[in-house]
């Protein structure tokens, strides 16, 4: 699983997404390349505000335009560029080919319809099933994601479910049309720690059963270690490192990646010695007027004048391993 | 649900009693005498007037009069108008249909304007359509009904002479001619009330829709590949209806209040003009009964708002 397959399922090429705000242009995504192969699990990792959500939403053209704008690049889905597609044409891709699960299970479902109605709605739309058959599919999907009593629960409203259960419903809904790619945008961030593990297990199980590719977005390196095959590290609207998961953890090249790995809570160390979580000092710079040179320079302990002068390109440091650092 | 209704209705009883006590006291303490004219009429000796007052119990202490009023009210005897000697309930029943038709039609008109315009404007915020609609709504909402009413009368009745400006109940025609005349004389009051409410509700519908349109579940709906029309109607408008319907129900008493003014301008013989003429004539039984009917309507529409709210929003449960 090292090198990316020759014909990837999804290939984001040099994507630029800008938002016009009162203060100026926010370059939320600034030349991002991400590829996802068939059946592959790719993790996109980075701190909050690095452009992960915008990247994911742009793939399905779900960002608000305006203020958002795809300023450049391609989104190749099975070789076909989605960027020039009109909304009408995008609709047949959504849910059927590429499905998405959002971060907030509490607000992602419509409170006035039963979960059954909301799952049935998508299969009726995309697979032209009848009412009865769509509801049967909804029950089947709830059973698949291990919601107890699915025949009864389909008639319940979202507020009658806990956060974890709602995220299961969201996953059931996303998978109900058998998509080839599931994008999960921080699906566990809003949940309790114990529930987080259950949802990750569920995603792994669904992937094993249904065989779809998964693009999992997270800010937690611990999650990456558990589920990813390949990892893309994003910082301030750019990809700064990309590698197969073992390679990334074994030989992280970018100081930002190294910082993220050091910040993983470690149970073994915490128990033995007085170990402190080593968070990266500083914050993600504003994407409004990004400084020239390496965007991580302000927080990097190895930063030199050379780093600040010109932006280091993403280059191959080992087979299948790329990093954007002069080191 | 049923239990909740019963409980709400039981709570309504003390409120209505309280309202009636206050109303009764205020009216009893208010200056003015229905027999004022008799006092200035030299042909009627003061004893006659005093006897008349005594026979109506008008000189008893307030609390006794209140109890007398309440018991007869509960027996379904609403008393007689001091002025016309017609039973009050008959008077009200005569006038109520006209008011209800005028108000009903104007509210239908208001919603028929506010819903499509408000939704369309909110789905295209800051577009030309939105700006024009917003401005018109603001103007419509700022102009008081007595002003627009007079404006319409000047234009359509006096300048152009197209529409009658006094509402008549004694139209001689029959059949469709009668309906036509009724329609012609109802247009202006309905327009005045309907456009005013329509303007107010357009603004409210727009902001309710704008509140919903940026919620996460709308993005979810979009990620499902639904057509934009389905997203707007099913996932935006349906949710925005929760505050809108509730507000409309809660505002109905205010609308009745506004109708009083409009009825006055166009001389519509509705319940509002009944109240005004009763007040001018110190006709206490009529004032009392009409205000009491209004109070009941307020409580009824509050209850209706509650029920609609729970019906539209499954998160609300009645306990
Ligand atoms: N609608 C928007 N208008 C303006 N800026 C936005 C908008 N959406 C996102 N951004 C900006 O894009 C950047 C990336 O955001 P996001 O993709 O949500 O980050 P992440 O998901 O990695 O936490 C942030 O700086 C954010 O302020
Ligand atoms: S390029 Fe320089 S500043 Fe940027 S990460 Fe590498 S060493 Fe640090
Ligand atoms: Mg995010």
XYZ file of C-alpha atoms and ligand atoms in Angstrom:
682
model
C 0.000 0.000 0.000
C 2.909 2.304 -0.433
C 2.696 4.064 -3.737
C -0.523 5.635 -4.890
C -2.298 3.572 -7.533
C -1.946 4.715 -11.115
C -5.615 5.613 -11.477
C -6.730 6.933 -8.119
C -10.424 7.084 -7.234
C -10.083 10.700 -6.160
C -7.245 13.015 -7.099
C -7.275 16.544 -5.748
C -4.770 18.492 -7.849
C -3.356 21.833 -6.774
C -6.710 22.860 -5.292
C -7.115 26.478 -4.229
C -10.181 27.640 -2.341
C -10.527 31.277 -1.380
C -13.089 33.073 0.733
C -13.716 36.754 0.314
C -14.343 38.345 3.706
C -14.606 41.909 4.945
C -10.950 41.778 5.955
C -9.776 40.429 2.635
C -9.176 37.168 0.864
C -8.779 34.090 3.051
C -6.703 31.469 1.240
C -8.235 28.557 3.134
C -6.868 25.909 0.773
C -3.762 26.917 -1.119
C -2.555 24.369 -3.638
C -3.480 21.053 -2.040
C -2.792 17.655 -3.610
C -4.457 14.579 -2.131
C -5.063 11.222 -3.768
C -7.271 8.427 -2.530
C -7.074 4.974 -4.129
C -9.916 2.467 -4.375
C -10.657 0.941 -0.993
C -7.872 2.936 0.620
C -8.058 4.727 3.977
C -6.361 8.095 3.877
C -6.130 10.278 6.945
C -5.914 14.026 6.605
C -4.479 15.447 9.790
C -3.676 18.914 11.060
C -4.647 21.384 13.731
C -7.897 23.272 13.681
C -8.044 25.932 10.963
C -5.653 24.247 8.530
C -8.246 23.912 5.772
C -9.219 20.260 6.205
C -12.974 20.849 6.319
C -12.894 23.271 3.410
C -10.953 20.713 1.346
C -13.474 17.974 2.150
C -16.516 20.151 1.514
C -15.065 21.383 -1.754
C -14.821 17.834 -3.096
C -18.632 17.691 -2.976
C -18.972 21.410 -3.745
C -20.693 21.997 -0.426
C -18.910 25.209 0.504
C -20.980 28.360 0.308
C -20.225 30.142 -2.969
C -20.037 33.068 -2.377
C -18.128 33.829 -0.155
C -16.151 30.753 -1.201
C -14.591 30.267 -4.617
C -12.563 27.504 -6.209
C -9.667 29.632 -7.368
C -7.794 26.893 -9.135
C -6.965 23.216 -9.445
C -8.852 20.064 -10.264
C -10.893 17.503 -8.383
C -10.598 14.372 -10.469
C -13.187 11.775 -9.618
C -12.339 8.580 -11.464
C -10.507 10.763 -13.930
C -13.323 13.280 -14.455
C -12.909 16.829 -13.186
C -15.697 17.873 -10.823
C -14.679 21.536 -10.624
C -16.534 22.733 -13.752
C -19.658 20.652 -12.986
C -22.909 22.467 -12.334
C -24.896 21.756 -9.161
C -27.327 19.579 -11.117
C -24.514 17.290 -12.258
C -22.956 17.244 -8.773
C -26.192 15.909 -7.322
C -25.737 12.486 -8.895
C -22.242 12.243 -7.352
C -23.357 13.201 -3.863
C -24.267 10.333 -1.529
C -24.239 7.853 -4.428
C -20.532 8.055 -5.291
C -19.067 10.202 -2.519
C -20.764 10.466 0.856
C -19.803 12.653 3.790
C -20.207 12.497 7.556
C -19.818 15.716 9.502
C -18.294 16.626 12.809
C -21.443 17.603 14.702
C -23.908 14.726 15.037
C -26.119 16.906 17.233
C -26.916 19.393 14.471
C -26.343 17.425 11.279
C -29.766 15.781 11.285
C -32.991 17.673 10.709
C -34.836 17.733 14.049
C -38.328 17.637 12.517
C -38.085 14.354 10.615
C -37.591 10.833 11.921
C -34.203 9.269 11.277
C -35.968 6.703 9.102
C -37.426 9.436 6.901
C -34.027 11.037 6.560
C -32.276 7.822 5.532
C -35.147 6.811 3.257
C -35.027 10.235 1.628
C -31.540 9.699 0.270
C -32.181 6.226 -1.136
C -35.429 7.374 -2.698
C -33.591 10.242 -4.326
C -30.541 8.337 -5.529
C -31.884 4.855 -6.182
C -35.476 5.713 -7.038
C -36.783 3.206 -4.503
C -40.421 3.266 -3.398
C -41.492 4.445 0.033
C -41.753 0.970 1.527
C -38.488 -0.306 0.066
C -36.656 2.848 1.145
C -37.887 2.437 4.710
C -36.798 -1.195 4.682
C -33.377 -0.049 3.557
C -33.306 2.468 6.409
C -34.023 -0.292 8.925
C -31.373 -2.475 7.364
C -28.822 0.351 7.533
C -29.603 1.068 11.194
C -29.095 -2.614 11.928
C -25.813 -2.550 10.038
C -24.462 0.245 12.257
C -25.593 -1.663 15.378
C -28.467 0.477 16.527
C -30.567 -1.766 18.778
C -34.225 -2.266 17.856
C -33.940 -0.797 14.360
C -37.582 -1.475 13.381
C -38.721 0.687 16.251
C -35.924 3.236 16.185
C -36.457 4.267 12.543
C -39.574 6.060 13.713
C -37.707 8.051 16.349
C -36.594 11.650 15.963
C -32.936 12.695 16.208
C -33.381 14.209 19.677
C -34.292 10.760 20.971
C -30.761 9.520 20.207
C -27.495 10.154 22.055
C -24.593 11.855 20.269
C -22.848 8.566 19.513
C -26.072 7.000 18.252
C -26.733 9.997 16.036
C -23.291 9.662 14.518
C -24.163 6.029 13.813
C -27.314 7.247 12.084
C -25.240 9.702 10.039
C -22.893 6.887 9.030
C -25.869 4.673 8.154
C -27.291 7.476 6.015
C -23.964 8.136 4.310
C -23.470 4.470 3.465
C -27.052 3.776 2.407
C -26.374 4.283 -1.310
C -23.162 2.292 -1.287
C -20.731 5.115 -2.075
C -17.243 4.398 -3.391
C -15.753 7.003 -1.054
C -16.744 8.039 2.436
C -15.405 11.355 3.676
C -15.586 11.545 7.459
C -14.807 15.028 8.767
C -13.730 14.646 12.384
C -16.580 12.199 13.043
C -15.511 11.618 16.637
C -14.347 15.055 17.757
C -17.690 16.022 19.275
C -18.102 12.741 21.166
C -17.037 11.332 24.539
C -13.734 9.491 24.549
C -15.282 6.039 25.039
C -17.788 6.654 22.246
C -15.011 7.911 19.953
C -13.356 4.496 19.939
C -16.685 2.807 19.170
C -17.327 5.045 16.177
C -13.805 4.456 14.829
C -14.332 0.712 15.233
C -17.624 1.031 13.405
C -15.974 2.873 10.523
C -13.297 0.182 10.290
C -15.949 -2.527 10.331
C -18.046 -0.793 7.654
C -14.999 -0.405 5.480
C -14.210 -4.094 5.807
C -17.780 -5.071 4.945
C -18.557 -2.600 2.179
C -15.092 -2.016 0.766
C -15.390 1.710 0.152
C -12.445 4.069 0.341
C -12.336 6.359 3.375
C -10.922 9.841 3.711
C -10.820 10.426 7.443
C -10.165 13.931 8.636
C -8.907 14.372 12.141
C -6.730 16.563 14.294
C -5.706 13.673 16.541
C -2.576 11.739 15.625
C -3.702 8.909 17.889
C -6.660 8.276 15.578
C -4.380 8.309 12.544
C -2.152 5.601 13.983
C -5.157 3.349 14.470
C -6.969 3.574 11.168
C -4.887 5.091 8.362
C -3.063 3.418 5.528
C -1.690 6.671 4.167
C -1.481 10.029 5.904
C -1.628 13.559 4.564
C -0.499 16.271 6.995
C -1.965 19.710 6.368
C -0.723 22.990 7.773
C -2.148 26.453 7.055
C -3.915 25.500 3.837
C -1.088 23.361 2.458
C 0.033 19.767 2.494
C 3.348 19.647 4.349
C 3.947 15.912 4.471
C 2.495 12.764 3.026
C 3.505 9.156 3.669
C 2.259 5.639 4.369
C 1.310 5.421 8.017
C 4.278 3.315 9.243
C 6.736 5.466 7.364
C 5.191 8.631 8.776
C 5.347 7.517 12.383
C 8.725 5.805 11.941
C 10.423 8.572 10.028
C 8.531 11.871 10.245
C 10.423 14.471 8.201
C 8.517 17.714 8.737
C 8.987 19.400 12.134
C 5.195 19.974 12.246
C 4.514 16.255 11.843
C 7.116 15.521 14.493
C 5.356 17.966 16.799
C 1.964 16.356 16.164
C 3.365 12.903 16.919
C 4.958 14.122 20.147
C 1.608 15.513 21.219
C -0.117 12.088 21.217
C -1.157 11.249 24.775
C 0.804 8.167 25.804
C -0.699 5.981 28.459
C 2.510 3.998 29.030
C 4.624 7.042 29.707
C 2.008 8.877 31.686
C 1.817 5.973 34.100
C 5.533 5.594 34.720
C 7.152 8.970 34.800
C 6.037 12.530 35.099
C 5.396 12.858 31.375
C 3.923 16.018 29.974
C 2.117 16.303 26.684
C 4.316 18.279 24.388
C 2.026 20.588 22.485
C 3.437 22.610 19.603
C 3.901 26.184 20.841
C 2.118 28.951 18.967
C -0.905 28.843 16.677
C -1.781 28.369 13.034
C -1.062 31.665 11.209
C -3.841 33.670 9.653
C -4.702 32.530 6.151
C -5.617 36.109 5.295
C -2.113 37.256 4.364
C 0.157 34.260 4.759
C 3.815 35.214 5.238
C 6.230 34.332 2.452
C 8.443 31.313 2.959
C 7.635 28.288 5.083
C 4.363 28.866 6.890
C 5.535 26.878 9.860
C 8.654 29.005 10.346
C 7.230 31.067 13.215
C 6.774 27.900 15.271
C 9.670 25.843 14.021
C 12.741 25.312 16.188
C 14.907 24.690 13.118
C 13.795 27.747 11.192
C 16.498 29.649 9.301
C 16.512 32.690 7.051
C 16.391 30.369 4.091
C 13.057 29.006 5.358
C 11.584 32.497 5.551
C 12.828 33.518 2.133
C 11.132 30.989 -0.113
C 8.458 28.403 0.348
C 9.957 24.894 0.411
C 8.213 22.711 -2.203
C 6.701 19.323 -1.432
C 9.347 16.871 -2.635
C 9.830 13.144 -2.477
C 12.189 12.202 0.360
C 11.681 8.441 0.077
C 9.449 6.300 -2.161
C 5.851 7.348 -1.456
C 7.020 9.826 1.180
C 6.889 13.563 0.494
C 7.692 16.495 2.752
C 7.818 20.263 2.359
C 10.829 21.217 4.446
C 14.362 22.255 3.598
C 15.764 19.788 6.134
C -51.793 15.815 24.845
C -55.440 15.680 25.874
C -54.484 16.076 29.520
C -52.304 19.017 28.620
C -55.210 20.686 26.838
C -57.512 20.202 29.808
C -54.895 21.608 32.128
C -54.330 24.626 29.892
C -58.071 25.272 29.699
C -58.354 25.060 33.485
C -55.524 27.574 33.826
C -57.409 29.842 31.421
C -60.370 30.144 33.814
C -58.626 32.191 36.538
C -57.032 34.360 33.834
C -60.406 35.131 32.318
C -61.887 35.828 35.751
C -59.026 38.169 36.560
C -59.435 39.998 33.274
C -63.175 40.377 33.827
C -62.674 41.777 37.350
C -60.232 44.373 36.101
C -62.382 45.295 33.129
C -65.482 45.566 35.236
C -63.821 47.729 37.851
C -62.252 50.046 35.322
C -65.522 50.472 33.483
C -67.436 51.040 36.703
C -64.987 53.682 37.886
C -64.774 55.382 34.514
C -66.594 58.693 34.257
C -69.591 58.864 32.003
C -73.212 57.959 32.320
C -75.386 56.208 29.749
C -78.301 58.397 30.820
C -76.444 61.631 30.394
C -78.870 62.738 27.733
C -81.833 62.103 30.014
C -80.247 64.402 32.586
C -80.121 67.300 30.178
C -83.578 66.621 28.816
C -86.007 68.894 30.771
C -88.979 66.694 29.823
C -87.740 63.844 31.974
C -87.866 64.372 35.709
C -84.768 63.331 37.686
C -86.792 60.667 39.581
C -87.360 58.734 36.365
C -83.675 58.735 35.762
C -82.955 57.607 39.306
C -85.503 54.807 39.026
C -84.044 53.686 35.766
C -80.603 53.562 37.340
C -81.907 51.644 40.338
C -83.778 49.134 38.189
C -80.528 48.395 36.357
C -78.678 48.088 39.678
C -76.318 50.843 38.688
C -75.999 52.354 42.146
C -75.088 49.123 43.968
C -71.513 48.688 45.216
C -69.089 47.439 42.556
C -68.553 43.976 43.974
C -72.277 43.231 44.082
C -72.652 44.424 40.524
C -69.737 42.269 39.452
C -71.226 39.157 41.045
C -74.569 39.906 39.409
C -72.879 40.376 36.044
C -70.836 37.189 36.430
C -73.762 34.973 37.384
C -75.917 36.152 34.515
C -72.965 35.840 32.168
C -72.481 32.230 33.294
C -76.171 31.561 32.691
C -75.652 32.758 29.144
C -77.448 36.057 29.681
C -75.157 38.702 28.361
C -77.543 41.546 29.122
C -78.993 44.270 26.920
C -77.386 47.213 25.279
C -78.260 50.397 27.192
C -78.584 52.182 23.895
C -80.392 49.892 21.483
C -82.004 47.516 24.012
C -80.896 44.605 21.811
C -79.416 41.583 23.647
C -75.628 41.920 23.665
C -74.981 38.405 22.388
C -77.217 39.095 19.406
C -75.371 42.316 18.690
C -72.044 40.513 18.789
C -73.222 37.642 16.630
C -74.533 40.146 14.095
C -71.193 41.906 13.853
C -68.730 39.061 14.285
C -69.080 37.403 10.831
C -68.162 40.620 8.991
C -65.083 41.090 11.160
C -64.042 37.481 10.785
C -64.438 37.591 7.007
C -62.467 40.814 6.671
C -59.743 39.646 9.056
C -59.653 36.128 7.648
C -59.339 37.318 4.055
C -56.692 39.888 4.953
C -54.642 37.295 6.836
C -54.829 34.907 3.904
C -53.641 37.759 1.699
C -50.868 38.591 4.176
C -49.583 35.021 4.247
C -49.927 34.675 0.487
C -47.556 37.627 0.173
C -45.232 36.965 3.095
C -44.500 33.285 2.547
C -43.297 33.286 -1.068
C -41.656 36.710 -0.905
C -39.941 36.060 2.435
C -38.661 32.626 1.388
C -37.527 33.764 -2.046
C -35.745 36.802 -0.596
C -34.015 34.735 2.099
C -32.712 32.178 -0.373
C -31.070 35.033 -2.318
C -29.879 37.327 0.459
C -28.752 40.791 -0.676
C -29.890 40.185 -4.239
C -31.856 42.887 -6.013
C -35.098 41.040 -5.269
C -34.204 40.823 -1.588
C -33.346 44.504 -1.371
C -36.549 45.616 -3.114
C -38.684 43.259 -1.028
C -36.989 44.409 2.157
C -37.515 48.059 1.374
C -41.163 47.603 0.427
C -41.768 45.524 3.542
C -40.158 48.195 5.667
C -42.300 50.917 4.118
C -45.478 48.813 4.385
C -44.755 48.019 7.985
C -44.000 51.646 8.874
C -47.156 53.160 7.429
C -50.015 53.015 9.930
C -53.258 51.495 8.639
C -55.268 54.675 9.209
C -52.892 56.465 6.862
C -52.881 53.853 4.094
C -56.642 53.482 4.532
C -57.242 57.186 3.946
C -54.775 57.138 1.064
C -56.659 54.317 -0.646
C -59.986 56.056 -0.097
C -58.624 59.270 -1.602
C -57.287 57.425 -4.592
C -59.875 54.779 -5.413
C -63.067 56.301 -4.053
C -62.631 60.033 -4.430
C -60.170 60.513 -7.305
C -61.003 57.509 -9.427
C -64.432 56.687 -8.061
C -63.947 52.978 -8.556
C -64.726 51.689 -5.097
C -67.300 52.643 -2.487
C -65.760 54.079 0.664
C -68.529 53.266 3.060
C -69.263 49.656 3.797
C -72.989 48.989 3.445
C -74.956 46.157 4.949
C -78.143 47.028 3.093
C -77.101 46.149 -0.449
C -80.294 45.637 -2.391
C -78.961 43.415 -5.137
C -79.221 39.655 -4.916
C -77.255 36.754 -6.323
C -73.901 37.430 -7.905
C -74.512 41.195 -7.939
C -74.679 41.105 -4.157
C -71.441 39.162 -4.014
C -69.840 41.612 -6.455
C -70.886 44.591 -4.332
C -69.644 42.868 -1.166
C -66.370 42.136 -2.908
C -65.991 45.715 -4.113
C -66.571 47.214 -0.716
C -64.355 44.650 1.047
C -61.311 45.131 -1.176
C -59.906 48.212 0.529
C -60.217 47.115 4.162
C -58.784 43.709 3.244
C -55.926 45.289 1.307
C -55.075 47.727 4.083
C -54.975 45.065 6.776
C -53.479 42.374 4.567
C -50.656 44.491 3.147
C -49.718 45.777 6.576
C -49.551 42.299 8.091
C -47.984 40.939 4.921
C -45.167 43.453 5.208
C -44.578 42.578 8.854
C -44.605 38.855 8.179
C -42.406 39.081 5.093
C -39.661 40.433 7.321
C -40.279 37.730 9.870
C -40.432 34.882 7.342
C -37.219 36.126 5.754
C -35.318 36.194 9.017
C -36.722 32.816 10.123
C -35.642 31.248 6.823
C -32.213 32.897 7.039
C -31.799 31.422 10.510
C -32.476 27.912 9.235
C -30.641 28.118 5.927
C -27.198 28.175 7.503
C -27.793 25.233 9.852
C -25.750 22.059 9.494
C -28.688 19.844 8.614
C -29.239 21.857 5.436
C -25.683 21.046 4.363
C -26.429 17.410 5.160
C -29.494 17.594 2.931
C -27.374 19.076 0.172
C -24.775 16.314 0.606
C -27.554 13.805 -0.092
C -27.935 15.078 -3.639
C -31.459 16.416 -3.147
C -32.724 19.032 -5.614
C -32.450 22.585 -4.351
C -36.250 22.975 -4.378
C -36.675 19.978 -2.058
C -33.951 21.296 0.234
C -35.665 24.680 0.447
C -39.181 23.392 1.013
C -38.522 20.293 3.088
C -35.439 21.179 5.071
C -35.579 24.962 5.311
C -39.147 26.228 5.039
C -40.592 23.376 7.075
C -38.251 24.181 9.967
C -38.708 27.943 9.609
C -42.472 27.406 9.893
C -42.107 26.588 13.582
C -41.477 30.185 14.694
C -43.576 31.685 11.889
C -46.773 29.782 12.613
C -46.364 30.374 16.310
C -45.933 34.085 15.826
C -48.902 34.320 13.471
C -51.129 32.646 16.027
C -49.783 34.831 18.831
C -50.292 37.960 16.747
C -53.945 37.331 15.971
C -55.163 39.415 18.930
C -52.988 42.298 17.705
C -54.544 41.827 14.293
C -57.991 42.133 15.839
C -56.816 45.345 17.446
C -55.658 46.637 14.083
C -58.998 45.658 12.598
C -60.772 48.032 14.979
C -58.968 50.973 13.377
C -59.573 49.742 9.859
C -63.243 49.093 10.504
C -63.528 52.604 11.805
C -61.981 54.112 8.660
C -64.070 52.152 6.190
C -67.192 52.121 8.392
C -67.214 48.349 8.336
C -70.026 47.287 10.689
C -67.881 44.749 12.495
C -67.192 44.048 16.111
C -64.537 46.744 16.276
C -66.894 49.527 15.310
C -69.434 48.056 17.739
C -66.880 48.473 20.501
C -65.996 52.041 19.522
C -69.607 53.176 19.328
C -70.353 51.434 22.635
C -67.453 53.242 24.284
C -68.622 56.590 22.929
C -72.127 55.918 24.265
C -70.973 54.580 27.678
C -72.824 51.395 26.801
C -71.210 49.307 29.565
C -72.795 45.879 28.878
C -71.639 45.991 25.266
C -68.135 47.246 26.129
C -67.839 44.579 28.767
C -68.989 41.771 26.492
C -66.891 42.789 23.495
C -63.700 43.242 25.502
C -64.401 39.940 27.162
C -64.743 38.288 23.758
C -61.387 39.816 22.801
C -59.812 38.496 25.989
C -61.131 35.034 25.258
C -59.699 35.250 21.755
C -56.290 36.181 23.147
C -56.302 33.168 25.411
C -57.623 30.922 22.657
C -54.906 31.980 20.218
C -52.219 31.574 22.861
C -53.357 28.024 23.356
C -53.511 27.493 19.609
C -49.951 28.806 19.267
C -48.786 26.335 21.895
C -50.508 23.426 20.213
C -49.218 24.340 16.756
C -45.728 24.745 18.141
C -45.739 21.268 19.599
C -47.313 19.827 16.486
C -44.641 21.347 14.248
C -41.681 20.619 16.493
C -41.315 17.000 17.592
C -38.800 18.024 20.259
C -41.629 19.541 22.300
C -43.593 17.122 24.377
C -46.705 17.961 26.343
C -46.520 16.939 29.919
N -17.247 30.584 5.018
C -15.996 31.000 5.316
N -15.672 32.301 5.220
C -14.434 32.727 5.505
N -13.445 31.933 5.923
C -13.693 30.629 6.047
C -14.988 30.088 5.752
N -14.950 28.749 5.959
C -13.693 28.488 6.375
N -12.935 29.609 6.418
C -11.544 29.698 6.813
O -10.822 28.650 6.228
C -9.810 28.206 7.095
C -9.825 26.695 7.169
O -10.969 26.275 7.860
P -11.358 24.741 8.013
O -11.265 24.071 6.708
O -12.651 24.697 8.708
O -10.218 24.199 8.972
P -10.134 22.771 9.669
O -11.261 21.929 9.204
O -8.793 22.241 9.261
O -10.182 23.034 11.132
C -10.029 28.879 8.430
O -9.024 29.873 8.574
C -11.372 29.509 8.301
O -11.376 30.745 8.965
S 11.229 24.687 6.121
Fe 12.353 25.541 7.815
S 10.792 26.532 9.052
Fe 9.750 25.217 7.632
S 9.474 23.360 8.746
Fe 11.329 23.107 7.630
S 12.900 23.797 9.017
Fe 10.990 24.505 9.857
Mg -12.820 21.123 10.476
